[in-house]
Tab-separated table of C-alpha atoms and ligand atoms in Angstrom:
chain	number	residue	atom	x	y	z
A	15	MET	CA	-7.864	3.181	-36.754
A	16	ALA	CA	-9.076	1.607	-33.592
A	17	GLU	CA	-9.213	4.050	-30.612
A	18	LYS	CA	-6.681	3.387	-27.828
A	19	VAL	CA	-8.212	1.452	-24.853
A	20	ARG	CA	-7.987	3.312	-21.655
A	21	ALA	CA	-7.594	1.239	-18.422
A	22	GLY	CA	-9.284	2.412	-15.247
A	23	ILE	CA	-10.053	0.962	-11.669
A	24	LEU	CA	-13.571	-0.646	-11.714
A	25	GLY	CA	-13.699	-1.387	-7.954
A	26	VAL	CA	-11.754	-1.283	-4.777
A	27	GLY	CA	-11.802	-3.284	-1.501
A	28	SER	CA	-9.732	-3.799	1.629
A	29	ALA	CA	-9.279	-5.882	4.679
A	30	VAL	CA	-7.662	-5.543	7.989
A	31	PRO	CA	-7.085	-7.767	10.965
A	32	GLU	CA	-9.527	-7.156	13.990
A	33	ARG	CA	-6.839	-6.936	16.605
A	34	VAL	CA	-5.711	-3.445	17.383
A	35	LEU	CA	-2.271	-2.701	18.858
A	36	THR	CA	-2.252	0.815	20.380
A	37	ASN	CA	0.680	3.044	21.287
A	38	PHE	CA	-0.234	2.289	24.897
A	39	ASP	CA	0.175	-1.482	24.356
A	40	LEU	CA	3.552	-0.690	22.778
A	41	GLU	CA	4.577	1.234	25.839
A	42	LYS	CA	4.430	-2.127	27.828
A	43	MET	CA	6.490	-3.936	25.158
A	44	VAL	CA	9.546	-1.562	24.705
A	45	ASP	CA	10.984	1.725	25.914
A	46	THR	CA	8.659	4.173	24.131
A	47	SER	CA	5.697	6.396	24.782
A	48	ASP	CA	2.289	7.407	22.998
A	49	GLU	CA	3.654	10.932	23.021
A	50	TRP	CA	6.961	9.972	21.121
A	51	ILE	CA	5.145	7.831	18.486
A	52	SER	CA	2.406	10.268	17.939
A	53	THR	CA	4.467	13.295	17.441
A	54	ARG	CA	7.215	11.740	15.429
A	55	THR	CA	5.028	9.385	13.121
A	56	GLY	CA	1.331	10.412	13.579
A	57	ILE	CA	0.472	6.676	14.295
A	58	LYS	CA	-1.909	6.007	17.196
A	59	GLU	CA	-2.615	2.246	16.413
A	60	ARG	CA	-2.244	-0.607	13.914
A	61	ARG	CA	-3.830	-3.836	13.113
A	62	ILE	CA	-2.052	-7.191	13.822
A	63	ALA	CA	-2.899	-10.555	12.347
A	64	ALA	CA	-2.905	-13.663	14.336
A	65	PRO	CA	0.363	-15.552	14.057
A	66	HIS	CA	-1.393	-18.444	12.084
A	67	GLU	CA	-2.819	-16.094	9.501
A	68	ARG	CA	-1.114	-15.510	6.303
A	69	THR	CA	-1.195	-12.613	3.683
A	70	SER	CA	-3.466	-14.576	1.244
A	71	HIS	CA	-6.217	-14.591	3.830
A	72	TYR	CA	-6.561	-10.708	3.698
A	73	ALA	CA	-5.583	-10.487	0.154
A	74	ALA	CA	-8.431	-12.800	-0.814
A	75	LYS	CA	-11.054	-10.829	1.490
A	76	ALA	CA	-10.066	-7.603	-0.057
A	77	ALA	CA	-10.234	-9.021	-3.542
A	78	SER	CA	-13.770	-10.416	-3.139
A	79	LYS	CA	-14.931	-6.945	-2.026
A	80	ALA	CA	-13.177	-5.252	-4.961
A	81	LEU	CA	-14.778	-7.812	-7.346
A	82	GLU	CA	-18.265	-7.151	-5.979
A	83	ARG	CA	-17.947	-3.490	-6.279
A	84	ALA	CA	-16.767	-3.685	-9.798
A	85	GLY	CA	-19.555	-6.191	-10.721
A	86	VAL	CA	-16.893	-8.540	-11.990
A	87	ASP	CA	-17.191	-12.361	-11.455
A	88	PRO	CA	-13.913	-13.993	-10.478
A	89	SER	CA	-14.221	-16.300	-13.519
A	90	GLU	CA	-13.684	-13.236	-15.789
A	91	LEU	CA	-10.375	-12.520	-14.378
A	92	ASP	CA	-7.347	-12.813	-16.850
A	93	LEU	CA	-4.534	-12.078	-14.384
A	94	ILE	CA	-4.054	-11.680	-10.541
A	95	ILE	CA	-0.904	-9.692	-9.306
A	96	VAL	CA	-0.117	-9.783	-5.491
A	97	ALA	CA	2.251	-7.081	-4.456
A	98	THR	CA	3.842	-8.130	-1.220
A	99	LEU	CA	6.975	-8.442	0.757
A	100	THR	CA	5.516	-11.031	3.133
A	101	PRO	CA	4.211	-13.947	0.925
A	102	ASP	CA	2.696	-16.860	2.532
A	103	MET	CA	5.703	-18.678	1.393
A	104	PHE	CA	8.193	-18.434	-1.457
A	105	CYS	CA	6.334	-21.010	-3.508
A	106	PRO	CA	3.584	-21.223	-4.376
A	107	PRO	CA	3.101	-17.480	-5.199
A	108	THR	CA	0.498	-15.920	-2.964
A	109	ALA	CA	-1.371	-14.882	-6.052
A	110	CYS	CA	-1.765	-18.380	-6.955
A	111	ILE	CA	-3.193	-19.155	-3.436
A	112	VAL	CA	-5.754	-16.214	-3.914
A	113	GLN	CA	-6.676	-17.503	-7.370
A	114	ASP	CA	-7.619	-20.837	-5.863
A	115	ARG	CA	-9.411	-19.302	-2.972
A	116	ILE	CA	-11.594	-16.718	-4.774
A	117	ASN	CA	-12.187	-19.391	-7.642
A	118	ALA	CA	-10.700	-17.560	-10.746
A	119	PRO	CA	-9.570	-20.478	-12.796
A	120	GLN	CA	-8.907	-18.527	-16.051
A	121	ALA	CA	-6.394	-16.066	-14.416
A	122	ALA	CA	-2.780	-16.242	-14.571
A	123	ALA	CA	-1.115	-15.242	-11.208
A	124	PHE	CA	2.193	-13.936	-9.917
A	125	ASP	CA	3.646	-11.981	-7.011
A	126	LEU	CA	5.350	-8.709	-7.348
A	127	SER	CA	8.155	-7.425	-5.015
A	128	ALA	CA	8.572	-3.803	-4.733
A	129	ALA	CA	7.923	-3.270	-1.032
A	130	CYS	CA	5.708	-0.207	-0.282
A	131	SER	CA	5.712	0.848	-3.836
A	132	GLY	CA	4.370	-2.683	-4.937
A	133	PHE	CA	0.686	-1.647	-5.391
A	134	VAL	CA	1.518	1.114	-7.891
A	135	TYR	CA	4.126	-1.077	-9.657
A	136	ALA	CA	1.454	-3.807	-10.006
A	137	LEU	CA	-1.203	-1.124	-11.156
A	138	ASP	CA	1.310	-0.084	-13.868
A	139	VAL	CA	1.542	-3.630	-15.157
A	140	ALA	CA	-2.253	-4.090	-15.075
A	141	VAL	CA	-2.965	-0.798	-16.905
A	142	ARG	CA	-0.374	-1.635	-19.639
A	143	GLY	CA	-1.838	-5.137	-20.093
A	144	VAL	CA	-5.292	-3.816	-20.510
A	145	GLU	CA	-4.255	-1.023	-22.756
A	146	SER	CA	-2.503	-3.176	-24.958
A	147	GLY	CA	-5.454	-5.534	-25.308
A	148	ALA	CA	-3.739	-8.460	-23.813
A	149	TYR	CA	-5.951	-8.542	-20.732
A	150	ARG	CA	-9.548	-7.289	-19.989
A	151	ARG	CA	-9.861	-7.887	-16.280
A	152	VAL	CA	-6.675	-7.718	-13.833
A	153	LEU	CA	-6.884	-7.890	-10.132
A	154	VAL	CA	-4.143	-5.957	-8.405
A	155	ILE	CA	-3.750	-6.651	-4.607
A	156	GLY	CA	-1.307	-5.009	-2.151
A	157	ALA	CA	-1.035	-7.033	0.819
A	158	ASP	CA	1.377	-7.238	3.664
A	159	LEU	CA	1.593	-8.685	7.187
A	160	LEU	CA	4.536	-6.651	8.398
A	161	SER	CA	3.879	-7.923	11.956
A	162	HIS	CA	5.586	-11.267	10.619
A	163	VAL	CA	8.965	-9.235	9.872
A	164	THR	CA	8.698	-6.839	12.752
A	165	ASP	CA	11.216	-7.158	15.672
A	166	TYR	CA	9.028	-6.282	18.741
A	167	THR	CA	12.168	-5.817	20.756
A	168	ASP	CA	13.440	-2.874	18.502
A	169	ARG	CA	11.704	0.218	19.342
A	170	SER	CA	12.893	2.250	16.361
A	171	THR	CA	10.854	-0.021	13.896
A	172	CYS	CA	8.241	-1.972	15.877
A	173	VAL	CA	6.112	1.220	16.427
A	174	LEU	CA	5.867	1.845	12.741
A	175	PHE	CA	4.377	-1.170	11.098
A	176	GLY	CA	0.884	-2.893	10.772
A	177	ASP	CA	-1.010	-5.638	8.674
A	178	GLY	CA	-3.684	-5.229	6.009
A	179	ALA	CA	-4.717	-5.657	2.214
A	180	GLY	CA	-6.219	-3.662	-0.511
A	181	ALA	CA	-7.433	-4.588	-3.969
A	182	ALA	CA	-8.444	-3.045	-7.155
A	183	VAL	CA	-10.106	-4.521	-10.398
A	184	VAL	CA	-8.483	-3.012	-13.498
A	185	GLY	CA	-10.363	-2.998	-16.753
A	186	PRO	CA	-11.268	-0.888	-19.795
A	187	VAL	CA	-13.210	2.233	-19.154
A	188	GLU	CA	-15.093	4.572	-21.428
A	189	LYS	CA	-14.563	7.758	-19.299
A	190	GLY	CA	-11.648	8.696	-17.026
A	191	GLY	CA	-9.179	6.026	-16.113
A	192	VAL	CA	-5.479	5.812	-15.350
A	193	LEU	CA	-3.882	8.800	-17.191
A	194	SER	CA	-0.311	7.912	-16.210
A	195	THR	CA	2.086	5.843	-14.109
A	196	TYR	CA	5.853	6.530	-13.204
A	197	LEU	CA	7.849	3.867	-11.563
A	198	GLY	CA	11.518	4.292	-10.259
A	199	ALA	CA	14.234	2.629	-8.268
A	200	ASP	CA	17.763	3.304	-6.838
A	201	GLY	CA	19.234	-0.112	-5.900
A	202	SER	CA	22.286	1.571	-4.403
A	203	GLY	CA	20.048	2.689	-1.555
A	204	GLY	CA	18.940	-0.863	-0.860
A	205	PRO	CA	20.922	-1.528	2.247
A	206	LYS	CA	19.002	1.438	4.052
A	207	LEU	CA	15.919	-0.848	4.362
A	208	THR	CA	16.285	-4.779	4.443
A	209	VAL	CA	14.670	-7.888	5.377
A	210	PRO	CA	17.344	-10.423	5.085
A	211	ALA	CA	15.515	-13.443	5.587
A	212	TYR	CA	11.893	-14.406	5.915
A	213	ARG	CA	9.488	-16.897	7.382
A	214	ALA	CA	5.812	-16.160	7.455
A	215	GLY	CA	4.322	-16.251	11.018
A	216	SER	CA	7.620	-15.492	12.693
A	217	ALA	CA	5.672	-14.851	15.769
A	218	GLY	CA	4.495	-18.228	15.943
A	219	PRO	CA	6.082	-21.503	17.128
A	220	ASP	CA	8.093	-22.001	13.992
A	221	GLY	CA	9.226	-18.525	14.130
A	222	CYS	CA	12.540	-16.603	13.959
A	223	ALA	CA	14.075	-15.359	17.078
A	224	PRO	CA	15.151	-11.614	17.327
A	225	GLY	CA	18.657	-11.323	15.916
A	226	GLN	CA	18.263	-14.234	13.373
A	227	GLY	CA	18.001	-11.591	10.545
A	228	CYS	CA	14.382	-12.181	9.717
A	229	TYR	CA	13.288	-8.787	10.491
A	230	ILE	CA	13.203	-5.177	9.023
A	231	ARG	CA	16.161	-3.256	9.639
A	232	MET	CA	16.100	0.297	8.552
A	233	GLU	CA	18.191	3.543	8.708
A	234	GLY	CA	15.024	5.573	9.634
A	235	ASN	CA	16.730	8.877	9.170
A	236	GLU	CA	18.056	8.075	5.530
A	237	VAL	CA	14.722	6.529	4.533
A	238	PHE	CA	12.933	9.752	5.891
A	239	LYS	CA	15.151	12.069	3.799
A	240	PHE	CA	14.749	9.879	0.607
A	241	ALA	CA	10.921	9.830	1.140
A	242	VAL	CA	10.540	13.560	1.436
A	243	ARG	CA	12.542	14.192	-1.621
A	244	VAL	CA	11.079	11.329	-3.882
A	245	MET	CA	7.414	11.515	-3.106
A	246	PRO	CA	7.018	15.122	-4.417
A	247	GLU	CA	9.264	14.255	-7.370
A	248	ALA	CA	7.549	11.120	-8.428
A	249	ALA	CA	4.116	12.730	-8.117
A	250	LEU	CA	5.246	15.697	-10.298
A	251	GLU	CA	6.672	13.310	-12.832
A	252	ALA	CA	3.362	11.440	-12.996
A	253	LEU	CA	1.465	14.741	-13.368
A	254	ARG	CA	3.728	15.907	-16.067
A	255	ARG	CA	3.099	12.657	-18.017
A	256	ALA	CA	-0.476	12.907	-17.366
A	257	GLY	CA	-0.630	16.736	-18.536
A	258	VAL	CA	-2.287	17.661	-15.311
A	259	ALA	CA	-1.230	20.764	-13.113
A	260	PRO	CA	-0.817	20.083	-9.205
A	261	GLU	CA	-3.530	22.633	-8.561
A	262	ASP	CA	-6.129	20.438	-10.602
A	263	VAL	CA	-5.635	17.450	-8.268
A	264	ASP	CA	-8.752	16.656	-6.161
A	265	LEU	CA	-7.299	13.980	-3.852
A	266	PHE	CA	-3.636	13.121	-3.098
A	267	ILE	CA	-3.372	9.494	-1.550
A	268	PRO	CA	0.354	9.144	-0.381
A	269	HIS	CA	1.780	5.915	1.110
A	270	GLN	CA	0.981	6.084	4.700
A	271	ALA	CA	4.279	5.804	6.444
A	272	ASN	CA	4.813	8.847	8.637
A	273	ILE	CA	2.585	11.925	8.927
A	274	ARG	CA	5.747	14.237	8.912
A	275	ILE	CA	6.645	12.680	5.553
A	276	ILE	CA	3.208	13.126	4.029
A	277	ASP	CA	3.054	16.818	5.283
A	278	ALA	CA	6.475	17.569	3.886
A	279	ALA	CA	5.683	16.140	0.615
A	280	ALA	CA	2.276	17.906	0.236
A	281	LYS	CA	4.098	21.163	1.213
A	282	ARG	CA	6.633	20.808	-1.628
A	283	LEU	CA	3.705	19.939	-4.075
A	284	GLY	CA	1.808	23.006	-2.786
A	285	ILE	CA	-1.169	20.809	-2.081
A	286	SER	CA	-3.456	21.955	0.828
A	287	SER	CA	-4.022	19.479	3.532
A	288	ASP	CA	-7.732	19.178	2.803
A	289	LYS	CA	-6.695	17.454	-0.469
A	290	VAL	CA	-4.417	15.082	1.218
A	291	PHE	CA	-6.002	11.626	2.553
A	292	VAL	CA	-4.508	10.325	5.786
A	293	ASN	CA	-5.342	7.159	7.812
A	294	VAL	CA	-1.699	6.545	9.068
A	295	HIS	CA	-2.990	7.157	12.636
A	296	LYS	CA	-5.206	3.929	12.256
A	297	TYR	CA	-3.032	1.506	10.643
A	298	GLY	CA	0.616	2.564	10.743
A	299	ASN	CA	2.715	1.628	7.610
A	300	THR	CA	1.090	-1.514	6.012
A	301	SER	CA	3.549	-1.539	3.077
A	302	ALA	CA	1.982	-2.571	-0.165
A	303	ALA	CA	-1.319	-2.446	1.410
A	304	SER	CA	-1.112	1.235	2.352
A	305	ILE	CA	-2.323	2.982	-0.721
A	306	PRO	CA	-5.184	0.691	-1.809
A	307	LEU	CA	-6.365	0.639	1.808
A	308	ALA	CA	-6.273	4.479	1.759
A	309	LEU	CA	-8.025	4.576	-1.584
A	310	ASP	CA	-10.768	2.249	-0.317
A	311	GLU	CA	-11.342	4.270	2.840
A	312	ALA	CA	-11.441	7.545	0.731
A	313	LEU	CA	-14.147	6.143	-1.340
A	314	GLU	CA	-15.959	4.864	1.759
A	315	GLN	CA	-15.943	8.336	3.251
A	316	GLY	CA	-17.235	9.980	-0.015
A	317	ARG	CA	-13.952	11.833	-0.556
A	318	ILE	CA	-13.840	10.855	-4.179
A	319	SER	CA	-16.593	11.441	-6.821
A	320	GLU	CA	-16.798	10.588	-10.497
A	321	GLY	CA	-14.626	12.600	-12.664
A	322	ASP	CA	-12.187	13.537	-9.575
A	323	THR	CA	-8.499	13.551	-10.328
A	324	VAL	CA	-6.584	11.360	-7.819
A	325	VAL	CA	-2.883	11.023	-7.290
A	326	LEU	CA	-1.484	7.812	-5.852
A	327	VAL	CA	2.272	7.972	-4.650
A	328	GLY	CA	4.558	5.576	-2.725
A	329	PHE	CA	8.178	4.899	-1.754
A	330	GLY	CA	9.630	2.171	-0.073
A	331	GLY	CA	12.301	-0.680	0.181
A	332	GLY	CA	14.589	-1.170	-2.907
A	333	LEU	CA	14.671	1.664	-2.771
A	334	THR	CA	11.611	2.205	-4.953
A	335	TRP	CA	9.089	4.723	-5.732
A	336	ALA	CA	5.871	4.995	-7.924
A	337	ALA	CA	3.098	7.409	-8.725
A	338	SER	CA	0.010	7.194	-10.763
A	339	VAL	CA	-2.644	9.940	-11.771
A	340	LEU	CA	-6.257	8.843	-12.443
A	341	VAL	CA	-9.609	10.252	-13.073
A	342	TRP	CA	-12.089	8.373	-11.051
A	343	SER	CA	-14.701	6.556	-13.231
A	344	GLY	CA	-16.867	5.093	-10.506
A	345	GLU	CA	-17.788	1.654	-9.367
A	346	ARG	CA	-20.829	-0.236	-10.563
A	347	VAL	CA	-22.057	-1.437	-7.178
A	348	PRO	CA	-22.519	1.925	-4.971
A	349	ARG	CA	-21.345	1.858	-1.575
A	350	GLY	CA	-23.456	2.371	1.566
B	19	ACO	N1	10.274	5.512	21.277
B	19	ACO	C1	10.968	6.386	21.807
B	19	ACO	N2	12.334	6.858	21.273
B	19	ACO	C2	12.649	6.363	20.158
B	19	ACO	C3	11.776	5.578	19.469
B	19	ACO	C4	10.756	5.090	19.999
B	19	ACO	N3	9.795	4.190	19.528
B	19	ACO	N4	12.567	5.236	18.328
B	19	ACO	C5	13.746	5.940	18.362
B	19	ACO	N5	13.701	6.514	19.543
B	19	ACO	C6	14.826	7.473	19.834
B	19	ACO	C7	16.118	7.193	19.223
B	19	ACO	O1	16.813	6.193	19.901
B	19	ACO	C8	16.780	8.564	19.242
B	19	ACO	O2	17.305	8.664	20.548
B	19	ACO	P1	18.795	9.378	20.765
B	19	ACO	O3	18.529	10.844	20.202
B	19	ACO	O4	18.962	9.367	22.285
B	19	ACO	O5	19.713	8.642	19.919
B	19	ACO	C9	15.670	9.580	19.134
B	19	ACO	O6	14.589	8.832	19.419
B	19	ACO	C10	15.493	10.214	17.689
B	19	ACO	O7	15.550	9.151	16.677
B	19	ACO	P2	15.668	9.490	15.238
B	19	ACO	O8	15.632	8.017	14.513
B	19	ACO	O9	16.312	10.480	14.935
B	19	ACO	O10	13.996	9.847	15.106
B	19	ACO	P3	13.311	10.495	13.768
B	19	ACO	O11	12.702	11.692	14.082
B	19	ACO	O12	14.174	10.405	12.639
B	19	ACO	O13	11.997	9.435	13.740
B	19	ACO	C11	11.388	7.473	12.408
B	19	ACO	C12	12.392	8.091	13.384
B	19	ACO	C13	9.995	7.701	12.868
B	19	ACO	C14	11.686	6.029	12.152
B	19	ACO	C15	11.630	8.355	11.112
B	19	ACO	O14	13.160	8.417	10.712
B	19	ACO	C16	10.892	7.749	9.875
B	19	ACO	O15	9.696	7.737	9.828
B	19	ACO	N6	11.690	7.222	8.869
B	19	ACO	C17	11.092	6.814	7.651
B	19	ACO	C18	10.663	5.367	7.888
B	19	ACO	C19	9.794	4.855	6.618
B	19	ACO	O16	8.896	5.554	6.330
B	19	ACO	N7	10.002	3.744	6.124
B	19	ACO	C20	9.119	3.281	5.118
B	19	ACO	C21	9.710	2.300	4.243
B	19	ACO	S1	8.679	0.967	4.578
B	19	ACO	C22	8.901	-0.341	3.557
B	19	ACO	O17	9.295	-0.302	2.453
B	19	ACO	C23	8.555	-1.667	4.316
């Protein structure tokens, strides 16, 4: 009998805008303070795209880096999935725009909408596609320009969000790989976090004025409680499915929304802070980009070595949640 194919991440890349928006900049825009934002969220600054830029721009940049590190040519890709809640437009899908930009003519392409859980949702699709033998090379991208759906007159949300993209190439691996994924949703909680309408580049001349319903509205406290409960639950279920004990995890990479949520989840899991990767202070909440951006930085900083067990876990609008346990099998092109 043929051995089961195991899928793994072959290479990771990320891209963020150059412009930095600090807490001190926000103090000049709304009634807030660096002290409030730092202590309530852990965020110090975030990156903001130019109004004319679109999600595909950063998605394609992140993708090219991931492909290079994986040693995979774009022509080898069978499928491209872009997880985003801020597509360039409703049609064509952002994944098709990326396919054209990176020159991957053999790849099918579609967008996936699961808010901040989108990257791990897309990873699940990629892993199952590779394990089934249907695909050999899948490009999974999490990319969002949340500045395009942020109301910069609403202090309760505008301090939280930022822009970025992260990508991973998924394919068969001989050692390690993705041991488990676990996805969930609770649609009854959907009204707690909504973006009723959307137009990319809302800060630009074609944009949407505050009050027109094109912005994130969120019951922050409710989402906070949901996140603190669901992050450890999702991580534990993914660990159970992988047959891995929490104490055997080398690095925990949570969705970067709020340091208080991350700390509470790690505490419930009994994972010490040195095993938790945090970069929320630099980027704020970048939605679907958050986890792959953190994974890329963790690799950049040498926080992950071959054979390490890594847990990815996210939550977000929907409401949704998703977690994955993987054993790192390395990239063909070494960093540095
Ligand atoms: N600056 C100063 N004061 C503020 C600000 C601000 N930026 N924002 C709110 N406040 C005030 C409020 O008005 C309130 O004042 P009041 O007591 O006089 O009414 C006070 O601060 C406390 O507000 P809370 O909302 O209770 O503050 P909390 O400690 O809950 O923090 C926060 C709010 C940061 C939004 C938190 O609830 C949170 O992180 N929630 C989760 C958000 C999240 O992670 N969303 C992820 C989903 S993302 C996705 O899918 C796109």
